[in-house]
PDB file of C-alpha atoms and ligand atoms in Angstrom:
ATOM      1  CA  MET A  13      70.966  95.390 111.578  1.00  0.00           C
ATOM      2  CA  PHE A  14      70.930  99.135 111.217  1.00  0.00           C
ATOM      3  CA  ASP A  15      67.746  99.675 112.747  1.00  0.00           C
ATOM      4  CA  ILE A  16      69.346 100.989 116.118  1.00  0.00           C
ATOM      5  CA  ILE A  17      70.969 103.756 113.661  1.00  0.00           C
ATOM      6  CA  LYS A  18      67.810 104.716 111.793  1.00  0.00           C
ATOM      7  CA  ASP A  19      67.134 108.147 112.977  1.00  0.00           C
ATOM      8  CA  LYS A  20      70.849 109.092 113.155  1.00  0.00           C
ATOM      9  CA  LEU A  21      71.463 107.687 109.562  1.00  0.00           C
ATOM     10  CA  LYS A  22      68.168 109.518 108.272  1.00  0.00           C
ATOM     11  CA  GLU A  23      69.446 112.786 109.665  1.00  0.00           C
ATOM     12  CA  THR A  24      72.675 112.451 108.453  1.00  0.00           C
ATOM     13  CA  LYS A  25      74.149 114.653 105.943  1.00  0.00           C
ATOM     14  CA  LYS A  26      78.026 113.547 105.450  1.00  0.00           C
ATOM     15  CA  ILE A  27      79.145 110.214 105.655  1.00  0.00           C
ATOM     16  CA  ILE A  28      83.099 109.568 105.783  1.00  0.00           C
ATOM     17  CA  PHE A  29      84.427 106.290 104.820  1.00  0.00           C
ATOM     18  CA  VAL A  30      87.872 105.159 106.232  1.00  0.00           C
ATOM     19  CA  THR A  31      89.226 102.434 104.451  1.00  0.00           C
ATOM     20  CA  GLY A  32      92.422 100.144 104.397  1.00  0.00           C
ATOM     21  CA  ALA A  33      93.668  96.997 103.089  1.00  0.00           C
ATOM     22  CA  GLY A  34      90.920  94.724 104.202  1.00  0.00           C
ATOM     23  CA  ILE A  35      88.492  96.531 101.782  1.00  0.00           C
ATOM     24  CA  SER A  36      90.503  95.109  98.905  1.00  0.00           C
ATOM     25  CA  GLN A  37      91.324  91.676 100.318  1.00  0.00           C
ATOM     26  CA  GLU A  38      87.987  90.601  98.536  1.00  0.00           C
ATOM     27  CA  SER A  39      89.415  91.613  95.402  1.00  0.00           C
ATOM     28  CA  GLY A  40      92.507  89.694  95.568  1.00  0.00           C
ATOM     29  CA  ILE A  41      94.717  92.062  97.097  1.00  0.00           C
ATOM     30  CA  PRO A  42      96.280  90.689 100.457  1.00  0.00           C
ATOM     31  CA  THR A  43      96.208  92.829 103.494  1.00  0.00           C
ATOM     32  CA  PHE A  44      99.448  93.542 105.681  1.00  0.00           C
ATOM     33  CA  ARG A  45      99.032  92.285 109.190  1.00  0.00           C
ATOM     34  CA  GLY A  46      96.416  89.172 108.596  1.00  0.00           C
ATOM     35  CA  LYS A  47      96.935  85.542 108.651  1.00  0.00           C
ATOM     36  CA  ASP A  48      97.951  86.191 104.869  1.00  0.00           C
ATOM     37  CA  GLY A  49      99.328  89.634 105.298  1.00  0.00           C
ATOM     38  CA  LEU A  50     102.195  90.844 103.227  1.00  0.00           C
ATOM     39  CA  TRP A  51     104.297  91.852 106.394  1.00  0.00           C
ATOM     40  CA  ARG A  52     104.081  88.030 107.514  1.00  0.00           C
ATOM     41  CA  LYS A  53     106.383  87.176 104.310  1.00  0.00           C
ATOM     42  CA  TYR A  54     108.174  90.519 103.977  1.00  0.00           C
ATOM     43  CA  ASP A  55     110.015  93.030 106.296  1.00  0.00           C
ATOM     44  CA  PRO A  56     108.344  96.298 105.933  1.00  0.00           C
ATOM     45  CA  MET A  57     111.946  98.206 107.018  1.00  0.00           C
ATOM     46  CA  GLN A  58     113.439  96.062 104.020  1.00  0.00           C
ATOM     47  CA  LEU A  59     110.710  97.378 101.757  1.00  0.00           C
ATOM     48  CA  ALA A  60     108.663 100.313 102.808  1.00  0.00           C
ATOM     49  CA  THR A  61     111.428 102.825 104.050  1.00  0.00           C
ATOM     50  CA  ILE A  62     113.168 105.574 102.189  1.00  0.00           C
ATOM     51  CA  GLU A  63     116.152 103.906 103.551  1.00  0.00           C
ATOM     52  CA  ALA A  64     115.616 100.423 102.167  1.00  0.00           C
ATOM     53  CA  PHE A  65     114.813 102.166  98.791  1.00  0.00           C
ATOM     54  CA  TYR A  66     118.336 103.641  98.622  1.00  0.00           C
ATOM     55  CA  GLU A  67     119.900 100.773 100.107  1.00  0.00           C
ATOM     56  CA  ASN A  68     118.433  98.250  97.232  1.00  0.00           C
ATOM     57  CA  PRO A  69     116.028 100.257  94.748  1.00  0.00           C
ATOM     58  CA  LYS A  70     115.966  97.192  92.328  1.00  0.00           C
ATOM     59  CA  LEU A  71     114.617  95.098  95.187  1.00  0.00           C
ATOM     60  CA  VAL A  72     112.030  97.461  96.007  1.00  0.00           C
ATOM     61  CA  TRP A  73     110.737  98.189  92.450  1.00  0.00           C
ATOM     62  CA  GLU A  74     110.737  94.707  91.805  1.00  0.00           C
ATOM     63  CA  TRP A  75     108.037  94.263  94.837  1.00  0.00           C
ATOM     64  CA  TYR A  76     106.156  96.945  93.796  1.00  0.00           C
ATOM     65  CA  GLU A  77     106.301  95.921  89.865  1.00  0.00           C
ATOM     66  CA  ASP A  78     104.911  92.664  91.191  1.00  0.00           C
ATOM     67  CA  ARG A  79     102.148  94.164  93.155  1.00  0.00           C
ATOM     68  CA  ARG A  80     101.222  96.586  90.505  1.00  0.00           C
ATOM     69  CA  GLY A  81     100.524  93.885  88.293  1.00  0.00           C
ATOM     70  CA  ASN A  82      98.216  92.302  90.616  1.00  0.00           C
ATOM     71  CA  ILE A  83      96.496  95.459  91.389  1.00  0.00           C
ATOM     72  CA  LEU A  84      95.790  96.593  87.773  1.00  0.00           C
ATOM     73  CA  SER A  85      94.353  93.216  87.254  1.00  0.00           C
ATOM     74  CA  ALA A  86      92.204  93.384  90.275  1.00  0.00           C
ATOM     75  CA  LYS A  87      88.391  94.518  90.018  1.00  0.00           C
ATOM     76  CA  PRO A  88      86.308  96.496  92.899  1.00  0.00           C
ATOM     77  CA  ASN A  89      83.880  94.466  95.080  1.00  0.00           C
ATOM     78  CA  PRO A  90      80.491  94.857  95.856  1.00  0.00           C
ATOM     79  CA  GLY A  91      82.199  96.729  99.107  1.00  0.00           C
ATOM     80  CA  HIS A  92      83.475  99.266  96.831  1.00  0.00           C
ATOM     81  CA  PHE A  93      80.624  99.519  94.755  1.00  0.00           C
ATOM     82  CA  ALA A  94      78.235  99.960  97.594  1.00  0.00           C
ATOM     83  CA  MET A  95      80.336 103.044  98.741  1.00  0.00           C
ATOM     84  CA  ALA A  96      79.943 104.618  95.794  1.00  0.00           C
ATOM     85  CA  GLU A  97      76.222 104.256  95.536  1.00  0.00           C
ATOM     86  CA  ILE A  98      76.165 105.761  98.669  1.00  0.00           C
ATOM     87  CA  GLU A  99      76.755 109.035  97.154  1.00  0.00           C
ATOM     88  CA  LYS A 100      73.277 109.060  95.457  1.00  0.00           C
ATOM     89  CA  PHE A 101      71.892 109.895  99.022  1.00  0.00           C
ATOM     90  CA  LYS A 102      74.795 111.136 101.325  1.00  0.00           C
ATOM     91  CA  ASP A 103      77.599 113.606 100.936  1.00  0.00           C
ATOM     92  CA  VAL A 104      80.346 110.948 100.819  1.00  0.00           C
ATOM     93  CA  VAL A 105      84.004 111.240 101.286  1.00  0.00           C
ATOM     94  CA  VAL A 106      86.401 108.257 101.263  1.00  0.00           C
ATOM     95  CA  MET A 107      89.434 108.128 102.830  1.00  0.00           C
ATOM     96  CA  THR A 108      91.689 105.391 101.958  1.00  0.00           C
ATOM     97  CA  GLN A 109      95.063 104.043 103.039  1.00  0.00           C
ATOM     98  CA  ASN A 110      95.159 101.933 100.038  1.00  0.00           C
ATOM     99  CA  ILE A 111      97.213 102.465  96.960  1.00  0.00           C
ATOM    100  CA  ASP A 112      95.260 100.449  94.579  1.00  0.00           C
ATOM    101  CA  GLY A 113      92.961 102.752  92.960  1.00  0.00           C
ATOM    102  CA  LEU A 114      89.880 100.564  93.404  1.00  0.00           C
ATOM    103  CA  HIS A 115      87.565 102.969  94.930  1.00  0.00           C
ATOM    104  CA  GLN A 116      87.888 105.245  91.799  1.00  0.00           C
ATOM    105  CA  LYS A 117      87.336 102.474  89.389  1.00  0.00           C
ATOM    106  CA  ALA A 118      84.129 101.765  91.402  1.00  0.00           C
ATOM    107  CA  GLY A 119      83.079 105.432  90.606  1.00  0.00           C
ATOM    108  CA  SER A 120      83.379 106.962  94.059  1.00  0.00           C
ATOM    109  CA  SER A 121      84.069 110.642  93.028  1.00  0.00           C
ATOM    110  CA  LYS A 122      86.070 112.234  96.186  1.00  0.00           C
ATOM    111  CA  VAL A 123      88.730 110.125  97.216  1.00  0.00           C
ATOM    112  CA  LEU A 124      91.516 111.242  99.371  1.00  0.00           C
ATOM    113  CA  GLU A 125      94.604 108.733  99.059  1.00  0.00           C
ATOM    114  CA  LEU A 126      96.407 108.752 102.114  1.00  0.00           C
ATOM    115  CA  HIS A 127      99.396 106.722 101.185  1.00  0.00           C
ATOM    116  CA  GLY A 128      99.554 107.653  97.574  1.00  0.00           C
ATOM    117  CA  SER A 129      99.084 105.137  94.749  1.00  0.00           C
ATOM    118  CA  ILE A 130     100.802 102.758  92.971  1.00  0.00           C
ATOM    119  CA  ILE A 131     100.153 103.926  89.649  1.00  0.00           C
ATOM    120  CA  ARG A 132     101.879 107.062  90.053  1.00  0.00           C
ATOM    121  CA  ILE A 133     105.752 107.637  90.300  1.00  0.00           C
ATOM    122  CA  LYS A 134     107.800 110.526  91.622  1.00  0.00           C
ATOM    123  CA  CYS A 135     111.574 111.745  91.262  1.00  0.00           C
ATOM    124  CA  THR A 136     113.610 111.183  94.083  1.00  0.00           C
ATOM    125  CA  SER A 137     115.294 114.684  93.643  1.00  0.00           C
ATOM    126  CA  CYS A 138     113.020 116.861  91.130  1.00  0.00           C
ATOM    127  CA  ASP A 139     109.466 117.958  90.934  1.00  0.00           C
ATOM    128  CA  PHE A 140     108.701 115.316  87.998  1.00  0.00           C
ATOM    129  CA  GLU A 141     105.630 113.238  88.688  1.00  0.00           C
ATOM    130  CA  ASP A 142     103.362 111.217  86.364  1.00  0.00           C
ATOM    131  CA  ASP A 143     101.482 107.960  86.062  1.00  0.00           C
ATOM    132  CA  ILE A 144     102.505 104.601  85.315  1.00  0.00           C
ATOM    133  CA  ILE A 145     101.705 103.659  81.649  1.00  0.00           C
ATOM    134  CA  THR A 146     103.485 100.673  80.879  1.00  0.00           C
ATOM    135  CA  LYS A 147     105.853  98.192  82.607  1.00  0.00           C
ATOM    136  CA  PHE A 148     109.328  99.334  83.180  1.00  0.00           C
ATOM    137  CA  GLU A 149     112.246  97.455  80.964  1.00  0.00           C
ATOM    138  CA  GLU A 150     114.546  98.265  83.773  1.00  0.00           C
ATOM    139  CA  VAL A 151     114.408  98.826  87.287  1.00  0.00           C
ATOM    140  CA  PRO A 152     114.899 101.547  88.867  1.00  0.00           C
ATOM    141  CA  PRO A 153     113.706 103.743  86.144  1.00  0.00           C
ATOM    142  CA  LYS A 154     115.336 106.730  85.738  1.00  0.00           C
ATOM    143  CA  CYS A 155     113.888 110.557  85.681  1.00  0.00           C
ATOM    144  CA  LEU A 156     115.049 112.825  82.715  1.00  0.00           C
ATOM    145  CA  CYS A 157     117.059 114.750  85.477  1.00  0.00           C
ATOM    146  CA  GLY A 158     119.387 111.456  85.894  1.00  0.00           C
ATOM    147  CA  LYS A 159     118.170 110.627  89.456  1.00  0.00           C
ATOM    148  CA  ILE A 160     116.128 107.895  90.225  1.00  0.00           C
ATOM    149  CA  LEU A 161     112.024 107.693  90.138  1.00  0.00           C
ATOM    150  CA  ARG A 162     110.268 106.284  92.947  1.00  0.00           C
ATOM    151  CA  PRO A 163     106.880 104.911  93.716  1.00  0.00           C
ATOM    152  CA  ASP A 164     104.519 107.689  94.527  1.00  0.00           C
ATOM    153  CA  VAL A 165     103.528 106.030  97.960  1.00  0.00           C
ATOM    154  CA  VAL A 166     103.844 106.954 101.793  1.00  0.00           C
ATOM    155  CA  TRP A 167     106.606 104.840 103.513  1.00  0.00           C
ATOM    156  CA  PHE A 168     107.317 104.719 107.255  1.00  0.00           C
ATOM    157  CA  GLY A 169     108.715 107.637 108.509  1.00  0.00           C
ATOM    158  CA  GLU A 170     107.453 110.001 105.771  1.00  0.00           C
ATOM    159  CA  PRO A 171     104.567 112.517 106.093  1.00  0.00           C
ATOM    160  CA  LEU A 172     101.276 112.009 104.265  1.00  0.00           C
ATOM    161  CA  PRO A 173     100.792 114.474 101.308  1.00  0.00           C
ATOM    162  CA  GLN A 174     100.220 117.659 102.890  1.00  0.00           C
ATOM    163  CA  LYS A 175      97.170 118.816 101.008  1.00  0.00           C
ATOM    164  CA  VAL A 176      95.555 115.380 100.996  1.00  0.00           C
ATOM    165  CA  TRP A 177      96.209 115.226 104.832  1.00  0.00           C
ATOM    166  CA  ARG A 178      94.837 118.501 105.400  1.00  0.00           C
ATOM    167  CA  GLU A 179      91.406 118.176 103.808  1.00  0.00           C
ATOM    168  CA  ALA A 180      91.497 114.581 105.447  1.00  0.00           C
ATOM    169  CA  MET A 181      91.503 116.272 108.945  1.00  0.00           C
ATOM    170  CA  ILE A 182      89.226 119.300 107.976  1.00  0.00           C
ATOM    171  CA  GLU A 183      86.432 116.819 106.347  1.00  0.00           C
ATOM    172  CA  SER A 184      86.715 114.454 109.340  1.00  0.00           C
ATOM    173  CA  SER A 185      85.795 117.051 111.730  1.00  0.00           C
ATOM    174  CA  LYS A 186      82.669 118.099 109.760  1.00  0.00           C
ATOM    175  CA  CYS A 187      80.997 114.282 109.371  1.00  0.00           C
ATOM    176  CA  ASP A 188      77.978 112.868 110.944  1.00  0.00           C
ATOM    177  CA  ILE A 189      79.128 109.651 110.607  1.00  0.00           C
ATOM    178  CA  MET A 190      82.533 108.012 110.228  1.00  0.00           C
ATOM    179  CA  ILE A 191      82.617 104.547 108.851  1.00  0.00           C
ATOM    180  CA  ILE A 192      85.740 102.493 109.371  1.00  0.00           C
ATOM    181  CA  ALA A 193      86.361  99.722 107.101  1.00  0.00           C
ATOM    182  CA  GLY A 194      88.947  96.915 106.435  1.00  0.00           C
ATOM    183  CA  THR A 195      91.815  98.710 108.747  1.00  0.00           C
ATOM    184  CA  SER A 196      93.494  97.744 111.750  1.00  0.00           C
ATOM    185  CA  LEU A 197      93.983 101.151 112.600  1.00  0.00           C
ATOM    186  CA  VAL A 198      97.604 100.508 113.801  1.00  0.00           C
ATOM    187  CA  VAL A 199      99.072 103.111 111.333  1.00  0.00           C
ATOM    188  CA  SER A 200      99.283 106.645 112.372  1.00  0.00           C
ATOM    189  CA  PRO A 201      98.039 109.365 111.286  1.00  0.00           C
ATOM    190  CA  ALA A 202      95.471 108.009 109.492  1.00  0.00           C
ATOM    191  CA  ASN A 203      94.295 106.081 112.666  1.00  0.00           C
ATOM    192  CA  THR A 204      93.496 109.703 114.331  1.00  0.00           C
ATOM    193  CA  LEU A 205      90.699 110.436 111.754  1.00  0.00           C
ATOM    194  CA  PRO A 206      88.225 109.174 114.363  1.00  0.00           C
ATOM    195  CA  ILE A 207      89.418 111.352 116.740  1.00  0.00           C
ATOM    196  CA  TYR A 208      88.609 114.518 114.448  1.00  0.00           C
ATOM    197  CA  ALA A 209      85.399 112.781 113.647  1.00  0.00           C
ATOM    198  CA  LYS A 210      84.436 112.894 117.421  1.00  0.00           C
ATOM    199  CA  GLN A 211      85.363 115.947 117.801  1.00  0.00           C
ATOM    200  CA  ASN A 212      81.858 116.889 115.880  1.00  0.00           C
ATOM    201  CA  ASP A 213      80.244 114.005 117.824  1.00  0.00           C
ATOM    202  CA  ALA A 214      80.073 111.880 115.056  1.00  0.00           C
ATOM    203  CA  MET A 215      79.023 108.386 115.314  1.00  0.00           C
ATOM    204  CA  LEU A 216      81.806 105.583 114.760  1.00  0.00           C
ATOM    205  CA  ILE A 217      81.280 102.809 113.001  1.00  0.00           C
ATOM    206  CA  GLU A 218      83.425  99.965 112.485  1.00  0.00           C
ATOM    207  CA  ILE A 219      83.276  97.151 109.890  1.00  0.00           C
ATOM    208  CA  ASN A 220      85.547  94.290 110.174  1.00  0.00           C
ATOM    209  CA  PRO A 221      85.551  90.791 111.167  1.00  0.00           C
ATOM    210  CA  GLU A 222      88.266  91.309 113.583  1.00  0.00           C
ATOM    211  CA  GLU A 223      88.618  93.364 116.608  1.00  0.00           C
ATOM    212  CA  THR A 224      90.708  96.435 116.128  1.00  0.00           C
ATOM    213  CA  ILE A 225      92.732  98.444 118.804  1.00  0.00           C
ATOM    214  CA  MET A 226      90.282 101.098 118.511  1.00  0.00           C
ATOM    215  CA  SER A 227      86.897  98.931 118.743  1.00  0.00           C
ATOM    216  CA  SER A 228      86.371  99.957 122.418  1.00  0.00           C
ATOM    217  CA  GLN A 229      86.003 103.389 121.122  1.00  0.00           C
ATOM    218  CA  MET A 230      83.348 102.715 118.459  1.00  0.00           C
ATOM    219  CA  ASP A 231      79.458 103.424 118.790  1.00  0.00           C
ATOM    220  CA  LEU A 232      78.974 100.132 116.625  1.00  0.00           C
ATOM    221  CA  SER A 233      81.208  97.531 115.609  1.00  0.00           C
ATOM    222  CA  ILE A 234      79.994  95.198 112.927  1.00  0.00           C
ATOM    223  CA  ARG A 235      81.851  91.792 112.806  1.00  0.00           C
ATOM    224  CA  ASP A 236      81.786  90.807 109.325  1.00  0.00           C
ATOM    225  CA  THR A 237      83.359  91.670 105.888  1.00  0.00           C
ATOM    226  CA  SER A 238      82.867  95.002 103.968  1.00  0.00           C
ATOM    227  CA  SER A 239      81.606  93.128 100.963  1.00  0.00           C
ATOM    228  CA  ASN A 240      79.171  91.597 102.781  1.00  0.00           C
ATOM    229  CA  ILE A 241      78.024  94.501 104.865  1.00  0.00           C
ATOM    230  CA  LEU A 242      78.108  97.748 102.815  1.00  0.00           C
ATOM    231  CA  PRO A 243      75.672  96.772 100.192  1.00  0.00           C
ATOM    232  CA  LYS A 244      73.173  96.184 103.027  1.00  0.00           C
ATOM    233  CA  LEU A 245      73.933  99.479 104.548  1.00  0.00           C
ATOM    234  CA  LEU A 246      73.258 101.063 100.952  1.00  0.00           C
ATOM    235  CA  THR A 247      69.930  98.790 100.487  1.00  0.00           C
ATOM    236  CA  TYR A 248      68.894 100.426 104.115  1.00  0.00           C
ATOM    237  CA  ILE A 249      69.896 103.982 103.300  1.00  0.00           C
ATOM    238  CA  GLN A 250      67.934 103.484  99.891  1.00  0.00           C
ATOM    239  CA  SER A 251      64.780 102.402 102.178  1.00  0.00           C
ATOM    240  CA  ILE A 252      64.736 104.929 104.610  1.00  0.00           C
ATOM    241  CA  GLN A 253      65.307 107.816 102.011  1.00  0.00           C
ATOM    242  CA  ASN A 254      62.521 107.085 100.108  1.00  0.00           C
TER     243      ASN A 254
HETATM  244  C1  BJW B 321      88.816  93.058 106.589  1.00  0.00           C
HETATM  245  C2  BJW B 321      88.545  92.211 105.702  1.00  0.00           C
HETATM  246  C3  BJW B 321      87.048  92.171 104.904  1.00  0.00           C
HETATM  247  C4  BJW B 321      90.338  91.885 106.580  1.00  0.00           C
HETATM  248  N1  BJW B 321      86.125  93.173 105.205  1.00  0.00           N
HETATM  249  N2  BJW B 321      88.095  93.923 107.081  1.00  0.00           N
HETATM  250  C5  BJW B 321     107.378 103.649 115.812  1.00  0.00           C
HETATM  251  C6  BJW B 321     108.600 103.678 115.081  1.00  0.00           C
HETATM  252  C7  BJW B 321     108.999 104.078 113.851  1.00  0.00           C
HETATM  253  C8  BJW B 321     107.469 104.821 113.242  1.00  0.00           C
HETATM  254  C9  BJW B 321     106.355 104.896 114.230  1.00  0.00           C
HETATM  255  C10 BJW B 321     106.385 104.284 115.247  1.00  0.00           C
HETATM  256  N3  BJW B 321     105.410 104.636 116.051  1.00  0.00           N
HETATM  257  C11 BJW B 321     104.569 105.177 115.134  1.00  0.00           C
HETATM  258  C12 BJW B 321     105.255 105.462 114.201  1.00  0.00           C
HETATM  259  C13 BJW B 321     104.661 106.334 112.822  1.00  0.00           C
HETATM  260  C14 BJW B 321     104.160 105.163 111.609  1.00  0.00           C
HETATM  261  C15 BJW B 321     103.356 104.138 112.298  1.00  0.00           C
HETATM  262  O1  BJW B 321     102.160 104.346 112.682  1.00  0.00           O
HETATM  263  N4  BJW B 321     103.929 102.834 112.588  1.00  0.00           N
HETATM  264  C16 BJW B 321     102.905 101.829 113.205  1.00  0.00           C
HETATM  265  C17 BJW B 321     103.215 100.442 112.362  1.00  0.00           C
HETATM  266  C18 BJW B 321     103.370 101.724 114.667  1.00  0.00           C
HETATM  267  N5  BJW B 321     103.732 105.867 110.790  1.00  0.00           N
HETATM  268  C19 BJW B 321     104.264 106.579 109.642  1.00  0.00           C
HETATM  269  O2  BJW B 321     105.413 106.462 109.646  1.00  0.00           O
HETATM  270  C20 BJW B 321     103.597 107.290 108.593  1.00  0.00           C
HETATM  271  N6  BJW B 321     104.361 108.476 108.341  1.00  0.00           N
HETATM  272  C21 BJW B 321     104.724 109.421 109.567  1.00  0.00           C
HETATM  273  O3  BJW B 321     104.272 109.021 110.849  1.00  0.00           O
HETATM  274  O4  BJW B 321     105.004 110.590 109.500  1.00  0.00           O
HETATM  275  C22 BJW B 321     105.290 111.542 110.466  1.00  0.00           C
HETATM  276  C23 BJW B 321     106.164 112.499 109.878  1.00  0.00           C
HETATM  277  C24 BJW B 321     105.916 113.864 109.873  1.00  0.00           C
HETATM  278  C25 BJW B 321     106.387 115.039 109.467  1.00  0.00           C
HETATM  279  C26 BJW B 321     107.557 114.731 108.551  1.00  0.00           C
HETATM  280  C27 BJW B 321     108.259 113.372 108.476  1.00  0.00           C
HETATM  281  C28 BJW B 321     107.360 112.754 109.291  1.00  0.00           C
HETATM  282  C29 BJW B 321     103.487 106.993 107.386  1.00  0.00           C
HETATM  283  C30 BJW B 321     102.629 105.489 107.329  1.00  0.00           C
HETATM  284  C31 BJW B 321     102.990 104.930 105.883  1.00  0.00           C
HETATM  285  C32 BJW B 321     102.115 103.450 105.875  1.00  0.00           C
HETATM  286  N7  BJW B 321     102.771 102.764 104.561  1.00  0.00           N
HETATM  287  C33 BJW B 321     102.179 101.738 104.436  1.00  0.00           C
HETATM  288  C34 BJW B 321     102.699 101.152 103.124  1.00  0.00           C
HETATM  289  C35 BJW B 321     101.991 102.100 101.652  1.00  0.00           C
HETATM  290  C36 BJW B 321     102.672 101.881 100.301  1.00  0.00           C
HETATM  291  C37 BJW B 321     102.274 100.379  99.949  1.00  0.00           C
HETATM  292  O5  BJW B 321     101.239  99.920 100.135  1.00  0.00           O
HETATM  293  O6  BJW B 321     103.371  99.474  99.845  1.00  0.00           O
HETATM  294  O7  BJW B 321     100.718 101.503 104.350  1.00  0.00           O
HETATM  295  S1  BJW B 321     102.328 100.337 105.560  1.00  0.00           S
HETATM  296  C38 BJW B 321     100.725  99.754 105.407  1.00  0.00           C
HETATM  297  O8  BJW B 321      99.968  99.693 106.624  1.00  0.00           O
HETATM  298  C39 BJW B 321      99.944 100.042 104.154  1.00  0.00           C
HETATM  299  C40 BJW B 321      98.557 100.523 104.843  1.00  0.00           C
HETATM  300  O9  BJW B 321      97.853 101.819 103.914  1.00  0.00           O
HETATM  301  C41 BJW B 321      98.891 100.539 106.207  1.00  0.00           C
HETATM  302  C42 BJW B 321      97.566 100.679 107.105  1.00  0.00           C
HETATM  303  O10 BJW B 321      97.444  99.165 107.128  1.00  0.00           O
HETATM  304  P1  BJW B 321      95.834  98.718 106.932  1.00  0.00           P
HETATM  305  O11 BJW B 321      95.669  99.014 105.401  1.00  0.00           O
HETATM  306  O12 BJW B 321      95.327  98.840 108.221  1.00  0.00           O
HETATM  307  O13 BJW B 321      95.696  96.893 106.759  1.00  0.00           O
HETATM  308  P2  BJW B 321      96.249  95.796 107.569  1.00  0.00           P
HETATM  309  O14 BJW B 321      96.487  94.520 107.133  1.00  0.00           O
HETATM  310  O15 BJW B 321      97.087  96.208 109.029  1.00  0.00           O
HETATM  311  O16 BJW B 321      94.416  95.669 108.455  1.00  0.00           O
HETATM  312  C43 BJW B 321      93.718  94.799 107.570  1.00  0.00           C
HETATM  313  C44 BJW B 321      92.335  94.910 108.527  1.00  0.00           C
HETATM  314  O17 BJW B 321      91.146  94.475 107.591  1.00  0.00           O
HETATM  315  C45 BJW B 321      92.490  93.810 109.613  1.00  0.00           C
HETATM  316  O18 BJW B 321      91.686  94.608 110.658  1.00  0.00           O
HETATM  317  C46 BJW B 321      91.546  92.645 109.180  1.00  0.00           C
HETATM  318  O19 BJW B 321      90.877  92.456 110.160  1.00  0.00           O
HETATM  319  C47 BJW B 321      90.752  93.487 108.163  1.00  0.00           C
HETATM  320  N8  BJW B 321      89.973  92.896 107.181  1.00  0.00           N
HETATM  321  N9  BJW B 321      89.643  91.241 105.638  1.00  0.00           N
HETATM  322  C48 BJW B 321      86.677  94.061 106.043  1.00  0.00           C
HETATM  323  N10 BJW B 321      86.811  91.169 103.857  1.00  0.00           N
HETATM  324 ZN1   ZN B 322     114.010 114.072  88.386  1.00  0.00          ZN
END
């Protein structure tokens, strides 16, 4: 399967993985837009905007607390582990839209969290931010400044964390191969990262059982799951590097 890109893989120094909900689907965390996706059951405009949060902070917090419980008990799958292992052979950066922390749990050392993290909180008013260690007795939790705290995630209409986004653009424009796994690529600005990679003449590879809106721009589309393909890619890289 990878023989056609053998030479490129061999000479490649920097590989960037752009990941989305599909990569964690096989860890038991639902995607957003698939058949069992969260946005089939819930209206994103009622749960994932700052307006919705101010309208009903309790509802939004309860939804995140519920998801956090599921995420904290989830384990990385072979796809996450393979990405972490590829670091032994290549300069790897993982840019994830996921908020679940599973790449870090799998051992990836350079992870850019484009949409924040479900295990962090921040104040809606002051600069306070922290990790969430225990379950809140009452939601929404309050900051010492008196205002309410919110999950440190990026909702629709909000900018991505500036420092993280800047690094993502810079790293993307320096990569040799970008592997896009488990994302529908419908959400911007994360879906512009392949464009930065293309400016460096990088090879774009998509791993997704379904076609995406950018499939026609890929150099290679692999129609399979990430936990199936990424361990095979790792084995292939191991075999050509030694
Ligand atoms: C597998 C698999 C397996 C399954 N293996 N694959 C019109 C109106 C309003 C806004 C906009 C608009 N047009 C554009 C916008 C901007 C908007 C946007 O892009 N909207 C689109 C939906 C149209 N973007 C934003 O608002 C962003 N901010 C912004 O633009 O700011 C501008 C700004 C600048 C300066 C100042 C102020 C503002 C922010 C986007 C935030 C997205 N947030 C969410 C929620 C995060 C927190 C949470 O989790 O609760 O992020 S939405 C949701 O979508 C989540 C995801 O990270 C994101 C992407 O989804 P993803 O990961 O691609 O998942 P799916 O489900 O879509 O796809 C899964 C894929 O996996 C599928 O393809 C499957 O086939 C595949 N798969 N199993 C491999 N085993
Ligand atoms: Zn505060």
